[in-house]
Amino acid sequence: YYIKLYGKISFEYNYDFWKKLLTSSLPVALTMFITILYNNLSMFLLGIMRTDHENGIYFAAFRVMAFSLVPAGILQSAFIPQLSRSLTLEDRQRFTEKYVMFTILFGAIFTAGIFTFSDYITGISFGIDYRESSFILKLLMVTGLLAFINVSYSAPLLAWNYEKKIFWAIVAGGLVDVVLNFLLIPQYGAMGAAVAAICTEGTVLIGLSIIM
């Protein structure tokens, strides 16, 4: 049908286009890679330095936190087209204010709800054997709130081609995560991993705030 309307499809190699495409997308890809890396580093180190039981306790709480961040991705996808079309400073400020306020407000209510009912959530989701996950989940909900704020900052910056600066903010957070996990997990286990996660997101937030 396409050939009938427009003609045959020709395969071409445009070096300049590929170079431009890869140059702009590489920081985004590396940012995602580092984020995945430091989100899973705690569980990897808990499995090596502590017991399987403690690793399972942390993983259960981490799964709930990961679920709580799904709306952040939905909100980001909904607002990015409008943010990308904002060319003037006035438009950027107007749309960013709405997006940031809505995302942080939603994130605060959502994470506060999980924080408050962490005992019920872990009990219903994983059973009585995972009751120790409740306090870890409370700590990770602080991380979740910071993550909502970080998403509210990173989406506008990504839409306005600040992906390289976002990358360096994520790198700073990743370094903090690695150092704190190696320092805290051997002595404090899952609680140390949760504190490291809070400090990591806090570091990223400082970096994104400076860029913003």
CSV table of N, CA, C and O in Angstrom, one decimal, residues 78-195:
chain,number,residue,atom,x,y,z
A,78,ALA,N,2.6,12.0,29.4
A,78,ALA,CA,1.5,12.8,29.0
A,78,ALA,C,1.9,14.3,28.8
A,78,ALA,O,1.3,15.0,28.0
A,79,PHE,N,2.9,14.7,29.6
A,79,PHE,CA,3.3,16.2,29.5
A,79,PHE,C,4.4,16.5,28.6
A,79,PHE,O,4.5,17.6,28.1
A,80,ILE,N,5.3,15.5,28.2
A,80,ILE,CA,6.4,15.8,27.4
A,80,ILE,C,6.1,16.4,26.1
A,80,ILE,O,6.8,17.3,25.6
A,81,PRO,N,5.1,15.9,25.3
A,81,PRO,CA,4.8,16.6,24.0
A,81,PRO,C,4.5,18.1,24.2
A,81,PRO,O,5.0,18.9,23.4
A,82,GLN,N,3.8,18.5,25.2
A,82,GLN,CA,3.5,19.9,25.4
A,82,GLN,C,4.7,20.7,25.8
A,82,GLN,O,5.0,21.8,25.4
A,83,LEU,N,5.6,20.0,26.7
A,83,LEU,CA,6.8,20.7,27.1
A,83,LEU,C,7.8,20.8,25.9
A,83,LEU,O,8.5,21.9,25.9
A,84,SER,N,7.8,19.9,25.1
A,84,SER,CA,8.7,19.9,23.9
A,84,SER,C,8.3,21.1,22.9
A,84,SER,O,9.2,21.6,22.3
A,85,ARG,N,7.0,21.4,22.9
A,85,ARG,CA,6.6,22.4,22.0
A,85,ARG,C,6.7,23.8,22.6
A,85,ARG,O,6.4,24.8,21.9
A,86,SER,N,7.1,23.9,23.8
A,86,SER,CA,7.3,25.2,24.5
A,86,SER,C,8.6,25.8,24.1
A,86,SER,O,9.7,25.3,24.5
A,87,LEU,N,8.6,26.9,23.3
A,87,LEU,CA,9.8,27.5,22.8
A,87,LEU,C,10.2,28.7,23.6
A,87,LEU,O,11.4,28.9,23.8
A,88,THR,N,9.3,29.5,24.0
A,88,THR,CA,9.7,30.7,24.7
A,88,THR,C,9.8,30.4,26.2
A,88,THR,O,9.3,29.5,26.7
A,89,LEU,N,10.6,31.3,26.9
A,89,LEU,CA,10.8,31.1,28.3
A,89,LEU,C,9.5,31.2,29.1
A,89,LEU,O,9.2,30.5,30.1
A,90,GLU,N,8.6,32.1,28.6
A,90,GLU,CA,7.3,32.2,29.3
A,90,GLU,C,6.4,30.9,29.2
A,90,GLU,O,5.8,30.5,30.2
A,91,ASP,N,6.4,30.3,28.0
A,91,ASP,CA,5.7,29.1,27.9
A,91,ASP,C,6.3,28.0,28.7
A,91,ASP,O,5.6,27.2,29.3
A,92,ARG,N,7.6,27.9,28.7
A,92,ARG,CA,8.3,26.9,29.5
A,92,ARG,C,8.0,27.0,31.0
A,92,ARG,O,7.7,26.0,31.6
A,93,GLN,N,8.0,28.2,31.5
A,93,GLN,CA,7.7,28.4,32.9
A,93,GLN,C,6.3,28.0,33.2
A,93,GLN,O,6.0,27.4,34.2
A,94,ARG,N,5.4,28.4,32.3
A,94,ARG,CA,3.9,28.1,32.6
A,94,ARG,C,3.6,26.7,32.6
A,94,ARG,O,3.0,26.1,33.5
A,95,PHE,N,4.1,25.9,31.6
A,95,PHE,CA,3.8,24.5,31.5
A,95,PHE,C,4.6,23.7,32.6
A,95,PHE,O,4.1,22.7,33.1
A,96,THR,N,5.8,24.1,32.8
A,96,THR,CA,6.7,23.4,33.8
A,96,THR,C,6.0,23.6,35.2
A,96,THR,O,6.0,22.6,36.0
A,97,GLU,N,5.5,24.8,35.5
A,97,GLU,CA,4.9,25.0,36.8
A,97,GLU,C,3.7,24.0,37.0
A,97,GLU,O,3.6,23.4,38.1
A,98,LYS,N,2.9,23.9,36.0
A,98,LYS,CA,1.7,23.0,36.1
A,98,LYS,C,2.2,21.6,36.3
A,98,LYS,O,1.7,20.8,37.1
A,99,TYR,N,3.2,21.2,35.4
A,99,TYR,CA,3.6,19.8,35.5
A,99,TYR,C,4.3,19.4,36.8
A,99,TYR,O,4.0,18.4,37.4
A,100,VAL,N,5.2,20.3,37.3
A,100,VAL,CA,5.9,20.0,38.5
A,100,VAL,C,4.9,20.0,39.7
A,100,VAL,O,5.0,19.1,40.5
A,101,MET,N,4.0,21.0,39.8
A,101,MET,CA,3.1,21.0,40.9
A,101,MET,C,2.2,19.8,40.9
A,101,MET,O,2.0,19.2,42.0
A,102,PHE,N,1.7,19.4,39.7
A,102,PHE,CA,0.8,18.2,39.7
A,102,PHE,C,1.5,16.9,40.0
A,102,PHE,O,1.0,16.1,40.8
A,103,THR,N,2.7,16.8,39.5
A,103,THR,CA,3.5,15.5,39.7
A,103,THR,C,3.9,15.4,41.2
A,103,THR,O,3.7,14.3,41.8
A,104,ILE,N,4.4,16.5,41.8
A,104,ILE,CA,4.8,16.4,43.2
A,104,ILE,C,3.6,16.2,44.1
A,104,ILE,O,3.7,15.5,45.1
A,105,LEU,N,2.5,16.9,43.8
A,105,LEU,CA,1.3,16.8,44.6
A,105,LEU,C,0.8,15.3,44.6
A,105,LEU,O,0.5,14.7,45.6
A,106,PHE,N,0.7,14.8,43.4
A,106,PHE,CA,0.2,13.4,43.2
A,106,PHE,C,1.2,12.4,43.9
A,106,PHE,O,0.8,11.5,44.6
A,107,GLY,N,2.5,12.7,43.7
A,107,GLY,CA,3.5,11.8,44.3
A,107,GLY,C,3.5,11.8,45.8
A,107,GLY,O,3.6,10.8,46.5
A,108,ALA,N,3.3,13.0,46.4
A,108,ALA,CA,3.2,13.2,47.8
A,108,ALA,C,2.0,12.4,48.4
A,108,ALA,O,2.2,11.7,49.4
A,109,ILE,N,0.9,12.5,47.8
A,109,ILE,CA,-0.3,11.8,48.3
A,109,ILE,C,-0.2,10.3,48.2
A,109,ILE,O,-0.5,9.6,49.1
A,110,PHE,N,0.3,9.9,47.0
A,110,PHE,CA,0.5,8.5,46.7
A,110,PHE,C,1.5,7.8,47.6
A,110,PHE,O,1.2,6.8,48.3
A,111,THR,N,2.7,8.4,47.8
A,111,THR,CA,3.7,7.8,48.6
A,111,THR,C,3.4,7.9,50.1
A,111,THR,O,3.7,7.0,50.9
A,112,ALA,N,2.7,9.0,50.5
A,112,ALA,CA,2.3,9.1,51.9
A,112,ALA,C,1.2,8.0,52.2
A,112,ALA,O,1.2,7.5,53.4
A,113,GLY,N,0.4,7.7,51.3
A,113,GLY,CA,-0.6,6.6,51.5
A,113,GLY,C,0.1,5.3,51.7
A,113,GLY,O,-0.3,4.5,52.7
A,114,ILE,N,1.0,5.0,50.9
A,114,ILE,CA,1.8,3.7,51.0
A,114,ILE,C,2.6,3.7,52.3
A,114,ILE,O,2.7,2.7,53.0
A,115,PHE,N,3.2,4.9,52.6
A,115,PHE,CA,4.0,5.0,53.9
A,115,PHE,C,3.1,4.7,55.1
A,115,PHE,O,3.4,3.9,56.0
A,116,THR,N,1.9,5.3,55.1
A,116,THR,CA,1.0,5.1,56.2
A,116,THR,C,0.5,3.7,56.4
A,116,THR,O,0.4,3.2,57.5
A,117,PHE,N,0.2,3.0,55.3
A,117,PHE,CA,-0.4,1.7,55.3
A,117,PHE,C,0.6,0.6,54.9
A,117,PHE,O,0.2,-0.4,54.3
A,118,SER,N,1.9,0.9,55.2
A,118,SER,CA,2.9,-0.1,54.7
A,118,SER,C,2.7,-1.5,55.4
A,118,SER,O,3.0,-2.5,54.7
A,119,ASP,N,2.2,-1.5,56.6
A,119,ASP,CA,2.0,-2.8,57.3
A,119,ASP,C,0.9,-3.6,56.5
A,119,ASP,O,1.2,-4.8,56.3
A,120,TYR,N,-0.2,-3.0,56.1
A,120,TYR,CA,-1.2,-3.7,55.4
A,120,TYR,C,-0.8,-4.1,54.0
A,120,TYR,O,-1.1,-5.2,53.6
A,121,ILE,N,-0.1,-3.2,53.4
A,121,ILE,CA,0.3,-3.5,52.0
A,121,ILE,C,1.3,-4.6,51.9
A,121,ILE,O,1.2,-5.5,51.1
A,122,THR,N,2.3,-4.7,52.8
A,122,THR,CA,3.3,-5.8,52.8
A,122,THR,C,2.6,-7.1,53.2
A,122,THR,O,2.9,-8.2,52.7
A,123,GLY,N,1.7,-7.0,54.2
A,123,GLY,CA,1.0,-8.2,54.7
A,123,GLY,C,0.1,-8.8,53.6
A,123,GLY,O,0.1,-10.0,53.4
A,124,ILE,N,-0.7,-7.9,52.9
A,124,ILE,CA,-1.6,-8.4,51.9
A,124,ILE,C,-0.8,-8.9,50.6
A,124,ILE,O,-1.1,-9.9,50.0
A,125,SER,N,0.3,-8.2,50.3
A,125,SER,CA,1.0,-8.5,49.0
A,125,SER,C,1.9,-9.7,49.2
A,125,SER,O,2.0,-10.5,48.3
A,126,PHE,N,2.6,-9.9,50.3
A,126,PHE,CA,3.6,-10.9,50.5
A,126,PHE,C,3.4,-11.8,51.6
A,126,PHE,O,4.1,-12.8,51.7
A,127,GLY,N,2.5,-11.6,52.5
A,127,GLY,CA,2.2,-12.5,53.6
A,127,GLY,C,2.9,-12.1,54.9
A,127,GLY,O,3.7,-11.1,54.9
A,128,ILE,N,2.6,-12.8,56.0
A,128,ILE,CA,3.1,-12.4,57.3
A,128,ILE,C,4.6,-12.6,57.4
A,128,ILE,O,5.3,-12.0,58.2
A,129,ASP,N,5.2,-13.5,56.6
A,129,ASP,CA,6.6,-13.7,56.6
A,129,ASP,C,7.4,-12.5,56.2
A,129,ASP,O,8.6,-12.4,56.5
A,130,TYR,N,6.8,-11.5,55.6
A,130,TYR,CA,7.5,-10.3,55.1
A,130,TYR,C,7.1,-9.1,55.9
A,130,TYR,O,7.3,-8.0,55.4
A,131,ARG,N,6.7,-9.3,57.1
A,131,ARG,CA,6.3,-8.1,58.0
A,131,ARG,C,7.5,-7.2,58.2
A,131,ARG,O,7.3,-6.0,58.5
A,132,GLU,N,8.7,-7.7,58.2
A,132,GLU,CA,9.9,-6.9,58.4
A,132,GLU,C,10.1,-5.9,57.2
A,132,GLU,O,10.8,-4.9,57.4
A,133,SER,N,9.4,-6.1,56.1
A,133,SER,CA,9.5,-5.2,54.9
A,133,SER,C,8.8,-3.9,55.2
A,133,SER,O,9.1,-2.9,54.5
A,134,SER,N,7.9,-3.9,56.2
A,134,SER,CA,7.1,-2.7,56.4
A,134,SER,C,8.0,-1.4,56.7
A,134,SER,O,7.7,-0.4,56.0
A,135,PHE,N,8.9,-1.5,57.6
A,135,PHE,CA,9.7,-0.4,57.9
A,135,PHE,C,10.7,0.0,56.7
A,135,PHE,O,10.9,1.2,56.4
A,136,ILE,N,11.2,-1.0,56.0
A,136,ILE,CA,12.0,-0.7,54.8
A,136,ILE,C,11.2,0.0,53.8
A,136,ILE,O,11.6,0.9,53.1
A,137,LEU,N,9.9,-0.4,53.6
A,137,LEU,CA,9.0,0.2,52.7
A,137,LEU,C,8.8,1.7,53.1
A,137,LEU,O,8.7,2.6,52.2
A,138,LYS,N,8.6,2.0,54.4
A,138,LYS,CA,8.5,3.4,54.8
A,138,LYS,C,9.7,4.2,54.3
A,138,LYS,O,9.5,5.3,53.8
A,139,LEU,N,10.9,3.7,54.5
A,139,LEU,CA,12.1,4.4,54.1
A,139,LEU,C,12.1,4.6,52.6
A,139,LEU,O,12.4,5.7,52.1
A,140,LEU,N,11.7,3.5,51.9
A,140,LEU,CA,11.7,3.6,50.4
A,140,LEU,C,10.7,4.5,49.9
A,140,LEU,O,10.8,5.0,48.7
A,141,MET,N,9.6,4.8,50.6
A,141,MET,CA,8.6,5.8,50.2
A,141,MET,C,9.2,7.2,50.2
A,141,MET,O,8.7,8.1,49.5
A,142,VAL,N,10.1,7.4,51.1
A,142,VAL,CA,10.8,8.7,51.1
A,142,VAL,C,11.6,8.8,49.8
A,142,VAL,O,11.6,9.9,49.1
A,143,THR,N,12.3,7.7,49.4
A,143,THR,CA,12.9,7.6,48.1
A,143,THR,C,12.0,7.8,47.0
A,143,THR,O,12.3,8.5,46.0
A,144,GLY,N,10.8,7.3,47.1
A,144,GLY,CA,9.8,7.4,46.0
A,144,GLY,C,9.3,8.8,45.9
A,144,GLY,O,9.1,9.3,44.7
A,145,LEU,N,9.1,9.5,47.0
A,145,LEU,CA,8.7,11.0,46.9
A,145,LEU,C,9.8,11.8,46.2
A,145,LEU,O,9.5,12.6,45.3
A,146,LEU,N,11.1,11.5,46.5
A,146,LEU,CA,12.2,12.2,45.9
A,146,LEU,C,12.2,11.9,44.4
A,146,LEU,O,12.5,12.7,43.6
A,147,ALA,N,11.9,10.6,44.1
A,147,ALA,CA,11.9,10.2,42.7
A,147,ALA,C,10.8,10.9,41.9
A,147,ALA,O,11.0,11.3,40.7
A,148,PHE,N,9.7,11.1,42.5
A,148,PHE,CA,8.6,11.9,41.8
A,148,PHE,C,9.1,13.3,41.5
A,148,PHE,O,8.8,13.8,40.4
A,149,ILE,N,9.7,13.9,42.5
A,149,ILE,CA,10.3,15.3,42.3
A,149,ILE,C,11.3,15.3,41.2
A,149,ILE,O,11.3,16.1,40.3
A,150,ASN,N,12.2,14.3,41.2
A,150,ASN,CA,13.2,14.2,40.1
A,150,ASN,C,12.6,14.0,38.7
A,150,ASN,O,13.1,14.6,37.8
A,151,VAL,N,11.6,13.2,38.6
A,151,VAL,CA,10.9,13.0,37.3
A,151,VAL,C,10.3,14.3,36.9
A,151,VAL,O,10.3,14.7,35.7
A,152,SER,N,9.7,15.1,37.8
A,152,SER,CA,9.1,16.4,37.5
A,152,SER,C,10.1,17.4,37.0
A,152,SER,O,9.8,18.3,36.2
A,153,TYR,N,11.4,17.2,37.4
A,153,TYR,CA,12.4,18.1,36.9
A,153,TYR,C,13.1,17.6,35.6
A,153,TYR,O,13.4,18.3,34.7
A,154,SER,N,13.3,16.3,35.6
A,154,SER,CA,14.0,15.7,34.4
A,154,SER,C,13.2,15.8,33.1
A,154,SER,O,13.8,15.9,32.0
A,155,ALA,N,11.9,15.6,33.2
A,155,ALA,CA,11.1,15.6,32.0
A,155,ALA,C,11.2,16.9,31.2
A,155,ALA,O,11.4,16.9,30.0
A,156,PRO,N,11.0,18.1,31.9
A,156,PRO,CA,11.2,19.4,31.1
A,156,PRO,C,12.6,19.5,30.6
A,156,PRO,O,12.8,20.0,29.4
A,157,LEU,N,13.6,19.2,31.4
A,157,LEU,CA,15.0,19.3,30.9
A,157,LEU,C,15.3,18.4,29.7
A,157,LEU,O,16.0,18.8,28.8
A,158,LEU,N,14.7,17.2,29.8
A,158,LEU,CA,14.9,16.3,28.6
A,158,LEU,C,14.2,16.8,27.4
A,158,LEU,O,14.7,16.7,26.3
A,159,ALA,N,13.0,17.4,27.6
A,159,ALA,CA,12.3,18.0,26.4
A,159,ALA,C,13.0,19.2,25.8
A,159,ALA,O,12.8,19.5,24.6
A,160,TRP,N,13.9,19.8,26.6
A,160,TRP,CA,14.6,21.0,26.1
A,160,TRP,C,16.0,20.8,25.8
A,160,TRP,O,16.9,21.7,25.9
A,161,ASN,N,16.4,19.5,25.6
A,161,ASN,CA,17.7,19.1,25.1
A,161,ASN,C,18.8,19.3,26.2
A,161,ASN,O,19.9,19.7,25.9
A,162,TYR,N,18.5,19.1,27.4
A,162,TYR,CA,19.5,19.1,28.5
A,162,TYR,C,19.9,17.7,29.0
A,162,TYR,O,20.3,17.5,30.1
A,163,GLU,N,19.8,16.7,28.0
A,163,GLU,CA,20.1,15.3,28.4
A,163,GLU,C,21.5,15.1,28.9
A,163,GLU,O,21.7,14.3,29.8
A,164,LYS,N,22.5,15.9,28.4
A,164,LYS,CA,23.8,15.7,28.9
A,164,LYS,C,24.0,16.1,30.3
A,164,LYS,O,24.7,15.5,31.1
A,165,LYS,N,23.4,17.2,30.7
A,165,LYS,CA,23.4,17.7,32.1
A,165,LYS,C,22.7,16.7,33.0
A,165,LYS,O,23.1,16.5,34.2
A,166,ILE,N,21.5,16.2,32.6
A,166,ILE,CA,20.8,15.2,33.3
A,166,ILE,C,21.7,14.0,33.6
A,166,ILE,O,21.7,13.4,34.7
A,167,PHE,N,22.5,13.6,32.6
A,167,PHE,CA,23.4,12.4,32.7
A,167,PHE,C,24.4,12.6,33.8
A,167,PHE,O,24.6,11.7,34.7
A,168,TRP,N,24.9,13.8,34.0
A,168,TRP,CA,25.9,14.1,35.0
A,168,TRP,C,25.3,14.1,36.4
A,168,TRP,O,25.9,13.7,37.4
A,169,ALA,N,24.0,14.5,36.5
A,169,ALA,CA,23.3,14.5,37.8
A,169,ALA,C,23.1,13.0,38.2
A,169,ALA,O,23.2,12.7,39.4
A,170,ILE,N,22.7,12.2,37.2
A,170,ILE,CA,22.5,10.8,37.5
A,170,ILE,C,23.8,10.1,37.9
A,170,ILE,O,23.9,9.2,38.8
A,171,VAL,N,24.9,10.5,37.2
A,171,VAL,CA,26.2,9.9,37.5
A,171,VAL,C,26.6,10.2,39.0
A,171,VAL,O,27.1,9.4,39.7
A,172,ALA,N,26.4,11.5,39.4
A,172,ALA,CA,26.6,11.9,40.8
A,172,ALA,C,25.8,11.0,41.7
A,172,ALA,O,26.4,10.5,42.8
A,173,GLY,N,24.6,10.8,41.4
A,173,GLY,CA,23.7,9.9,42.3
A,173,GLY,C,24.2,8.5,42.3
A,173,GLY,O,24.2,7.9,43.4
A,174,GLY,N,24.7,8.0,41.2
A,174,GLY,CA,25.2,6.7,41.1
A,174,GLY,C,26.4,6.5,41.9
A,174,GLY,O,26.6,5.4,42.6
A,175,LEU,N,27.3,7.4,41.9
A,175,LEU,CA,28.5,7.4,42.7
A,175,LEU,C,28.2,7.3,44.2
A,175,LEU,O,28.8,6.6,45.0
A,176,VAL,N,27.3,8.2,44.6
A,176,VAL,CA,26.8,8.2,46.0
A,176,VAL,C,26.2,6.8,46.4
A,176,VAL,O,26.5,6.3,47.5
A,177,ASP,N,25.5,6.3,45.5
A,177,ASP,CA,24.8,5.0,45.7
A,177,ASP,C,25.8,3.9,45.9
A,177,ASP,O,25.7,3.1,46.9
A,178,VAL,N,26.8,3.8,45.1
A,178,VAL,CA,27.9,2.8,45.2
A,178,VAL,C,28.6,2.9,46.5
A,178,VAL,O,28.8,1.9,47.2
A,179,VAL,N,29.1,4.1,46.8
A,179,VAL,CA,29.9,4.3,48.0
A,179,VAL,C,29.0,4.0,49.3
A,179,VAL,O,29.5,3.3,50.2
A,180,LEU,N,27.8,4.5,49.4
A,180,LEU,CA,27.0,4.3,50.6
A,180,LEU,C,26.6,2.8,50.7
A,180,LEU,O,26.5,2.3,51.8
A,181,ASN,N,26.3,2.2,49.6
A,181,ASN,CA,25.9,0.7,49.7
A,181,ASN,C,27.1,-0.1,50.2
A,181,ASN,O,26.9,-1.0,51.1
A,182,PHE,N,28.3,0.2,49.8
A,182,PHE,CA,29.4,-0.6,50.3
A,182,PHE,C,29.7,-0.3,51.7
A,182,PHE,O,30.2,-1.1,52.5
A,183,LEU,N,29.4,1.0,52.2
A,183,LEU,CA,29.7,1.4,53.5
A,183,LEU,C,28.6,0.9,54.5
A,183,LEU,O,28.9,0.4,55.6
A,184,LEU,N,27.3,0.9,54.1
A,184,LEU,CA,26.2,0.7,55.0
A,184,LEU,C,25.7,-0.7,55.0
A,184,LEU,O,25.2,-1.2,56.0
A,185,ILE,N,25.7,-1.4,53.9
A,185,ILE,CA,25.1,-2.7,53.8
A,185,ILE,C,25.8,-3.7,54.7
A,185,ILE,O,25.1,-4.5,55.4
A,186,PRO,N,27.1,-3.8,54.7
A,186,PRO,CA,27.7,-4.8,55.6
A,186,PRO,C,27.3,-4.7,57.1
A,186,PRO,O,27.2,-5.7,57.8
A,187,GLN,N,27.1,-3.5,57.5
A,187,GLN,CA,26.7,-3.3,59.0
A,187,GLN,C,25.2,-3.2,59.2
A,187,GLN,O,24.7,-3.8,60.2
A,188,TYR,N,24.5,-2.6,58.3
A,188,TYR,CA,23.1,-2.3,58.6
A,188,TYR,C,22.1,-3.1,57.7
A,188,TYR,O,20.9,-3.0,57.8
A,189,GLY,N,22.6,-3.8,56.7
A,189,GLY,CA,21.8,-4.6,55.8
A,189,GLY,C,20.8,-3.9,55.0
A,189,GLY,O,21.1,-2.9,54.4
A,190,ALA,N,19.5,-4.4,55.0
A,190,ALA,CA,18.5,-3.8,54.2
A,190,ALA,C,18.2,-2.3,54.6
A,190,ALA,O,17.9,-1.5,53.7
A,191,MET,N,18.3,-2.0,55.9
A,191,MET,CA,18.1,-0.6,56.3
A,191,MET,C,19.1,0.3,55.7
A,191,MET,O,18.8,1.4,55.3
A,192,GLY,N,20.4,-0.2,55.7
A,192,GLY,CA,21.4,0.6,55.1
A,192,GLY,C,21.2,0.8,53.6
A,192,GLY,O,21.5,1.9,53.1
A,193,ALA,N,20.7,-0.2,52.9
A,193,ALA,CA,20.4,-0.1,51.5
A,193,ALA,C,19.3,0.9,51.3
A,193,ALA,O,19.4,1.7,50.3
A,194,ALA,N,18.3,1.0,52.1
A,194,ALA,CA,17.2,1.9,52.0
A,194,ALA,C,17.7,3.4,52.2
A,194,ALA,O,17.3,4.3,51.5
A,195,VAL,N,18.6,3.5,53.2
A,195,VAL,CA,19.1,4.9,53.5
A,195,VAL,C,20.0,5.3,52.3
A,195,VAL,O,20.0,6.5,51.9
